Coordinates of C-alpha atoms in Angstrom, one line a residue:
M1 CA 145.2 91.1 93.6
A2 CA 148.9 91.2 94.6
S3 CA 152.0 93.1 93.7
Y4 CA 155.0 92.3 91.5
Y5 CA 157.5 89.9 93.1
K6 CA 160.0 87.3 92.3
P7 CA 159.0 83.7 91.4
L8 CA 157.4 81.8 94.3
L9 CA 156.1 78.3 94.9
S10 CA 152.4 78.1 95.5
L11 CA 150.7 76.8 98.7
F12 CA 148.2 73.9 98.5
L13 CA 144.4 73.9 98.1
F14 CA 143.6 71.8 101.1
C15 CA 140.1 71.2 100.0
F16 CA 137.9 72.5 97.3
A17 CA 135.8 75.6 98.0
S18 CA 134.9 78.5 95.9
V19 CA 133.1 81.4 97.5
Y20 CA 131.0 82.0 100.6
L21 CA 128.3 84.2 102.0
I22 CA 127.8 85.1 105.6
S23 CA 124.8 83.4 107.2
Y24 CA 125.2 85.0 110.5
I25 CA 128.0 86.4 112.7
E26 CA 128.7 84.8 116.0
A27 CA 130.5 87.1 118.4
T28 CA 131.9 84.9 121.1
K29 CA 132.7 86.8 124.3
N30 CA 134.6 84.2 126.3
N31 CA 137.9 85.2 124.8
G32 CA 136.9 88.5 123.3
G33 CA 137.2 87.0 119.8
I34 CA 134.7 87.0 116.9
T35 CA 133.9 84.1 114.6
I36 CA 132.0 84.5 111.4
D37 CA 130.0 81.7 109.8
L38 CA 130.0 81.6 106.0
I39 CA 127.7 80.1 103.4
H40 CA 129.0 79.0 100.0
R41 CA 127.8 81.4 97.3
D42 CA 126.3 78.5 95.3
S43 CA 124.1 77.4 98.2
P44 CA 120.4 78.1 97.8
L45 CA 120.7 80.3 100.9
S46 CA 123.0 82.7 99.0
P47 CA 121.5 85.8 97.4
F48 CA 123.8 85.2 94.5
Y49 CA 122.4 81.7 93.9
N50 CA 121.5 81.1 90.3
P51 CA 119.3 77.9 90.0
S52 CA 119.7 77.8 86.3
K53 CA 123.4 76.9 86.6
T54 CA 124.6 73.4 87.2
R55 CA 127.3 72.7 89.7
F56 CA 129.6 72.0 86.7
D57 CA 128.9 75.4 85.3
R58 CA 129.9 77.0 88.6
L59 CA 133.1 74.9 88.8
K60 CA 134.1 75.8 85.3
S61 CA 133.7 79.5 86.1
A62 CA 135.7 79.1 89.3
F63 CA 138.5 77.4 87.3
E64 CA 138.5 80.2 84.7
R65 CA 138.7 82.8 87.5
S66 CA 141.7 81.0 89.0
I67 CA 143.5 81.1 85.7
S68 CA 142.8 84.8 85.5
R69 CA 143.8 85.3 89.1
K70 CA 147.2 83.7 88.3
S71 CA 147.8 86.4 85.7
S72 CA 146.6 89.2 88.0
L73 CA 149.3 88.3 90.6
K74 CA 151.9 89.4 88.1
L75 CA 151.7 93.0 88.7
I76 CA 153.2 95.7 86.5
S77 CA 152.7 98.3 89.2
D78 CA 151.1 98.3 92.5
S79 CA 150.3 101.1 94.8
V80 CA 149.0 99.0 97.5
R81 CA 151.7 99.5 100.2
T82 CA 148.8 99.8 101.2
A83 CA 143.0 103.2 114.6
S84 CA 143.3 101.8 117.6
T85 CA 140.3 101.5 119.7
S86 CA 138.3 98.9 121.6
P87 CA 136.9 96.3 121.6
K88 CA 139.9 94.1 120.9
D89 CA 138.2 92.2 118.1
I90 CA 136.1 93.1 115.1
Q91 CA 134.3 91.4 112.4
A92 CA 133.2 91.8 108.8
P93 CA 130.7 89.6 106.9
L94 CA 132.2 87.7 103.9
S95 CA 130.2 86.8 100.9
S96 CA 131.0 85.2 97.6
N97 CA 132.0 86.8 94.3
G98 CA 133.1 84.1 91.8
G99 CA 136.5 82.9 93.0
E100 CA 136.8 85.6 95.6
Y101 CA 135.3 86.5 99.0
L102 CA 133.5 89.7 99.5
M103 CA 133.8 91.4 102.9
K104 CA 131.0 93.7 104.1
I105 CA 132.0 96.8 105.9
S106 CA 130.6 100.3 106.3
V107 CA 132.5 103.5 105.5
G108 CA 131.8 107.1 106.5
T109 CA 129.5 109.0 108.9
P110 CA 126.7 108.1 108.5
P111 CA 127.9 104.5 107.7
F112 CA 127.7 103.5 104.0
E113 CA 127.9 99.8 103.3
I114 CA 130.4 98.5 100.8
L115 CA 131.4 95.1 99.6
G116 CA 135.1 94.5 98.7
I117 CA 137.2 91.5 97.7
A118 CA 138.8 90.1 100.9
D119 CA 142.4 89.9 99.6
T120 CA 145.4 88.6 101.5
G121 CA 147.6 89.6 98.5
S122 CA 146.9 93.3 98.8
D123 CA 147.4 96.0 101.4
L124 CA 145.4 99.1 100.3
T125 CA 141.7 99.0 100.8
W126 CA 139.8 100.8 98.1
T127 CA 136.3 101.3 96.8
Q128 CA 134.8 103.0 93.8
C129 CA 133.7 106.5 94.7
Q130 CA 131.5 109.3 93.3
P131 CA 132.2 111.1 91.1
C132 CA 133.4 108.1 89.1
T133 CA 134.7 109.3 85.7
Q134 CA 135.5 105.9 84.4
C135 CA 134.4 102.9 86.5
Y136 CA 133.4 99.3 86.0
K137 CA 129.7 98.6 86.6
Q138 CA 128.7 97.6 90.1
K139 CA 125.3 96.6 91.4
A140 CA 125.4 98.6 94.6
P141 CA 125.5 102.4 94.9
L142 CA 128.9 104.0 94.8
F143 CA 130.3 105.6 97.9
D144 CA 130.0 109.4 97.8
P145 CA 132.6 111.2 100.0
R146 CA 130.6 114.4 99.8
K147 CA 127.8 112.8 101.9
T148 CA 130.0 111.8 105.0
K149 CA 131.2 114.0 107.8
T150 CA 134.4 112.1 108.5
Y151 CA 136.0 111.9 105.0
R152 CA 139.4 113.6 104.7
N153 CA 141.8 113.6 101.8
V154 CA 145.4 112.9 102.6
S155 CA 148.1 115.4 101.7
C156 CA 151.1 114.5 99.7
E157 CA 153.5 115.2 102.6
S158 CA 151.7 112.9 105.1
Q159 CA 153.0 109.6 106.3
A160 CA 149.8 107.9 105.1
C161 CA 150.6 109.0 101.6
S162 CA 154.2 107.7 101.7
A163 CA 152.9 104.4 103.1
V164 CA 150.9 103.8 99.9
G165 CA 153.5 102.5 97.4
S166 CA 153.3 104.4 94.1
S167 CA 151.5 107.7 94.7
S168 CA 151.4 111.0 93.0
C169 CA 150.0 114.5 93.8
D170 CA 147.2 116.5 92.2
T171 CA 147.1 120.3 91.9
N172 CA 145.3 120.6 95.3
N173 CA 148.1 118.6 97.1
V174 CA 145.9 115.6 97.4
C175 CA 147.7 112.2 97.5
E176 CA 146.7 110.0 94.7
Y177 CA 147.2 106.2 94.2
Q178 CA 147.4 104.2 91.0
C179 CA 147.2 100.4 90.9
L180 CA 147.8 98.5 87.6
Y181 CA 147.4 94.7 87.7
G182 CA 149.0 92.2 85.3
D183 CA 145.6 91.1 83.9
G184 CA 144.7 94.6 82.8
S185 CA 142.7 95.6 85.9
Y186 CA 143.4 99.0 87.4
T187 CA 142.2 101.5 89.9
I188 CA 143.1 105.2 90.3
G189 CA 141.9 107.6 92.9
D190 CA 142.5 109.7 96.0
V191 CA 144.2 108.5 99.2
A192 CA 141.9 109.4 102.2
V193 CA 141.1 108.6 105.8
E194 CA 137.6 107.6 106.9
T195 CA 135.7 105.9 109.7
F196 CA 135.3 102.2 109.1
T197 CA 132.4 100.4 110.9
F198 CA 132.0 96.7 111.6
E199 CA 128.8 95.1 112.7
S200 CA 128.4 92.2 115.2
S201 CA 125.7 89.5 115.3
T202 CA 123.9 91.4 118.0
K203 CA 123.7 94.3 115.6
K204 CA 126.1 96.3 117.8
T205 CA 128.7 98.2 115.9
V206 CA 132.3 99.2 116.5
S207 CA 133.9 102.1 114.6
F208 CA 137.5 102.9 113.8
P209 CA 138.4 106.5 112.9
K210 CA 141.0 107.7 110.4
V211 CA 141.5 104.4 108.5
V212 CA 143.6 105.0 105.4
F213 CA 141.9 103.8 102.1
G214 CA 141.6 104.6 98.5
C215 CA 138.7 106.4 97.0
G216 CA 138.7 105.2 93.4
H217 CA 137.5 107.5 90.6
Q218 CA 138.7 105.4 87.7
S219 CA 138.8 101.6 87.7
G220 CA 138.2 98.7 85.3
G221 CA 139.2 95.3 84.2
T222 CA 138.1 91.9 85.5
F223 CA 136.4 93.1 88.6
S224 CA 132.9 91.7 89.2
D225 CA 129.8 94.0 89.5
S226 CA 129.0 92.3 92.8
G227 CA 131.9 94.1 94.5
S228 CA 133.0 97.7 94.8
G229 CA 136.7 97.3 95.4
I230 CA 139.3 95.5 97.5
I231 CA 139.7 95.0 101.3
G232 CA 143.4 94.7 101.9
L233 CA 144.3 91.9 104.3
G234 CA 148.0 91.7 103.5
G235 CA 150.9 92.3 105.8
G236 CA 151.9 95.8 104.6
S237 CA 151.6 98.9 106.7
S238 CA 148.4 100.2 105.0
S239 CA 146.5 97.0 105.2
I240 CA 143.4 96.7 107.4
I241 CA 145.2 94.1 109.5
R242 CA 148.1 96.4 110.2
Q243 CA 146.0 99.5 110.7
L244 CA 143.8 97.7 113.3
N245 CA 146.7 96.0 114.9
K246 CA 146.2 97.5 118.4
S247 CA 142.6 96.2 118.4
I248 CA 142.9 92.8 116.9
G249 CA 146.6 92.1 117.7
G250 CA 147.4 91.5 114.1
K251 CA 145.5 88.2 114.3
F252 CA 143.0 86.7 111.8
S253 CA 142.3 83.2 110.4
Y254 CA 139.9 81.5 108.1
C255 CA 138.7 78.0 107.6
L256 CA 137.0 77.1 104.4
T257 CA 135.2 73.8 104.2
L258 CA 134.4 71.4 101.3
L259 CA 131.5 72.2 99.0
N260 CA 129.4 69.4 100.5
S261 CA 130.4 69.8 104.1
T262 CA 127.8 70.2 106.8
V263 CA 130.3 72.4 108.8
S264 CA 130.2 76.1 108.2
S265 CA 133.2 78.0 106.9
K266 CA 134.5 80.6 109.2
I267 CA 136.8 83.6 109.4
S268 CA 137.9 85.0 112.8
L269 CA 139.7 88.2 113.8
G270 CA 141.4 88.9 117.1
T271 CA 142.0 86.5 119.9
N272 CA 139.5 83.9 118.5
A273 CA 141.8 83.7 115.4
I274 CA 144.1 81.3 117.3
V275 CA 143.3 77.8 116.2
T276 CA 143.9 75.0 118.7
G277 CA 143.1 71.3 119.0
P278 CA 144.7 67.8 118.9
S279 CA 144.8 67.7 115.1
V280 CA 146.2 71.2 114.5
V281 CA 149.6 71.5 113.0
S282 CA 151.6 74.7 112.6
T283 CA 154.2 76.1 110.2
P284 CA 156.0 79.4 110.6
L285 CA 155.3 82.5 108.5
V286 CA 158.5 83.8 107.0
K287 CA 159.2 87.6 106.8
K288 CA 160.3 88.6 103.4
D289 CA 160.0 91.6 101.0
P290 CA 157.5 92.7 99.9
D291 CA 155.8 92.4 103.3
T292 CA 152.3 92.4 101.6
Y293 CA 152.5 88.6 101.3
Y294 CA 152.2 85.8 103.8
Y295 CA 155.1 83.4 103.1
L296 CA 155.4 79.8 104.1
T297 CA 157.9 77.0 103.3
I298 CA 156.9 73.8 101.5
E299 CA 159.5 71.0 101.5
G300 CA 157.8 68.3 99.4
I301 CA 154.7 66.1 98.6
S302 CA 154.1 62.4 99.3
V303 CA 151.9 59.9 97.6
G304 CA 151.9 56.8 99.7
T305 CA 155.6 56.0 100.3
N306 CA 156.8 58.0 97.3
R307 CA 158.0 61.5 98.5
V308 CA 158.6 64.2 95.9
E309 CA 161.0 66.8 97.2
Y310 CA 161.0 70.5 96.4
Q311 CA 164.7 70.8 95.5
N312 CA 165.2 74.3 96.7
S313 CA 163.2 74.1 100.0
T314 CA 166.3 73.9 102.2
V315 CA 167.7 77.1 100.9
D316 CA 164.5 78.8 99.8
E317 CA 162.5 79.5 102.9
G318 CA 159.3 81.3 102.3
N319 CA 158.9 79.7 98.9
I320 CA 155.1 79.9 98.9
I321 CA 152.5 82.6 99.5
I322 CA 148.8 82.5 100.6
D323 CA 146.3 84.2 98.3
S324 CA 142.6 84.2 99.2
G325 CA 141.5 84.7 95.7
T326 CA 142.4 81.4 94.1
T327 CA 140.5 78.1 93.7
L328 CA 143.1 75.9 91.9
T329 CA 146.5 75.1 93.4
Y330 CA 149.5 76.0 91.3
L331 CA 152.8 74.1 91.6
P332 CA 156.1 74.6 89.8
S333 CA 156.4 72.2 86.9
D334 CA 159.0 69.9 88.5
L335 CA 157.1 69.4 91.7
Y336 CA 153.8 69.0 89.8
D337 CA 155.4 66.4 87.4
G338 CA 156.6 64.4 90.4
L339 CA 153.2 64.5 92.0
E340 CA 151.3 63.5 88.8
A341 CA 153.7 60.6 88.1
A342 CA 153.2 59.3 91.6
L343 CA 149.5 59.6 91.4
V344 CA 149.3 57.9 88.0
K345 CA 151.0 54.8 89.5
D346 CA 148.6 54.6 92.5
V347 CA 145.3 55.9 91.2
K348 CA 142.8 53.2 90.2
G349 CA 140.7 54.3 87.2
K350 CA 140.6 55.1 83.5
R351 CA 142.4 58.3 82.6
V352 CA 140.6 60.7 80.2
S353 CA 141.1 64.2 78.7
Y354 CA 139.1 67.1 80.1
S355 CA 140.9 70.4 79.4
K356 CA 144.3 71.8 78.7
D357 CA 144.4 73.3 82.2
L358 CA 143.4 70.3 84.3
K359 CA 146.0 67.8 83.4
L360 CA 145.1 64.6 85.4
C361 CA 141.5 63.4 84.9
Y362 CA 139.7 60.1 85.3
E363 CA 136.3 58.5 84.7
L364 CA 134.3 58.5 87.9
T365 CA 133.2 54.9 88.4
S366 CA 132.8 52.7 91.4
D367 CA 136.4 51.5 90.7
F368 CA 138.0 54.9 90.9
S369 CA 140.1 55.5 94.0
A370 CA 143.0 57.9 94.8
P371 CA 145.6 57.6 97.5
P372 CA 146.1 60.2 100.2
V373 CA 148.5 63.0 99.4
I374 CA 150.6 64.5 102.2
A375 CA 151.9 68.1 101.9
H376 CA 155.1 68.6 103.8
F377 CA 155.5 72.1 105.2
K378 CA 158.3 73.1 107.5
G379 CA 157.4 71.5 110.8
A380 CA 153.9 70.4 109.6
D381 CA 152.5 67.5 107.5
V382 CA 149.0 67.9 106.2
E383 CA 147.2 64.8 104.8
L384 CA 144.8 65.4 101.9
T385 CA 142.3 62.7 101.1
Q386 CA 140.7 61.9 97.8
E387 CA 137.9 64.5 98.3
N388 CA 140.6 67.1 98.9
T389 CA 142.5 66.5 95.7
F390 CA 140.1 65.2 93.1
L391 CA 136.9 67.0 92.0
E392 CA 134.0 66.0 89.8
V393 CA 134.2 68.6 87.1
E394 CA 131.5 67.2 84.8
E395 CA 129.2 64.2 85.0
G396 CA 131.3 61.1 85.4
V397 CA 134.7 62.9 85.2
V398 CA 137.0 63.8 88.1
C399 CA 140.2 65.9 87.9
L400 CA 143.2 66.7 90.1
T401 CA 142.8 70.3 91.3
F402 CA 146.6 70.8 91.3
V403 CA 148.0 72.2 88.1
P404 CA 151.5 73.1 86.9
S405 CA 152.5 76.8 86.9
G406 CA 155.1 78.9 85.1
V407 CA 156.9 81.7 86.8
W408 CA 154.0 83.1 88.8
R409 CA 152.4 80.9 91.5
F410 CA 149.9 81.5 94.2
L411 CA 147.3 79.9 96.5
G412 CA 143.7 79.6 97.3
I413 CA 143.8 78.1 100.8
C414 CA 141.0 75.8 101.8
I415 CA 141.0 73.7 105.0
R416 CA 138.5 71.4 106.6

């Protein structure tokens, strides 16, 4: 989920990947960082694996969730303006939930395990709580603040309350939050502080006291029953990343592999989040309002020798955002039209119709081939091969996973 903002260009889906589940957590001690291995949710190793569904069923569902996610980024109202201790790095298991990633953390004393959508487009972390007067169905038990020793409501005069965007006050001077998303999803509850606990691969735990979060008593919409809320990984003051800044240095990164890759997907927090190597390229983050989002700048796209420029890139820095809840890649119509036209000239194969959402599809035969696509970011060029850009969506049909967007654009980032 993300808050209301002006039109933005979306970042690219570097390779296709839907959702993942932690296999194990590898805490590397050489640099004090922590790296987490992920397993795709559709792997037989995933507890969410449904053998009755074909890979095409799962892809269709992922595309539908991306379209819904596009709507959800157009927020009507968003309250998610949403402890420093050691060690310097922490971890949280991620698992899959449709087109999203679920992060496993524990809340309270004694610790109570919750699963929330890992969301780079939100700040406030919230979970459904008892008593839940009107909540969506979730598989796991609800967090009960009456059964923990460290739960404290936040008063309306506190800095924590003001840090949460749109908040109100109840008759007991308890700060309340209200989030209403553009796709009709919503959550309402109390702003509180609680101890958050993260577990390492060695089963050792590290706890952070007085983390600000939302204890939701009303919520509904498009949320899946596999999760209990949202883990805010945005750039705003109430996000987990900002609240744990002294411990992780504000650093985190994730690398999501292709569906058929033999390399595990990973997410890292702290010093191990720094990515290095001979093939690594870098593009700067741009500071803009709202500070929830991670803004980058895209300058154009090339297909072979044909480069399609984004006309406003020289004056519109920070024209893209990264959103961890998206599978498809959305582009503004003019840039998409140029990309499609260039691909049509160079792709070898018979074009076919598949759906109104996926615009460029071909028969998958031995003759089909697509040229590399190069995404030109400020200071960084990223080459995308055929397997990064075209996906088999049904038996014998492949489609381009870039699609045209209207006013609202966003990203599901996926890198090899």
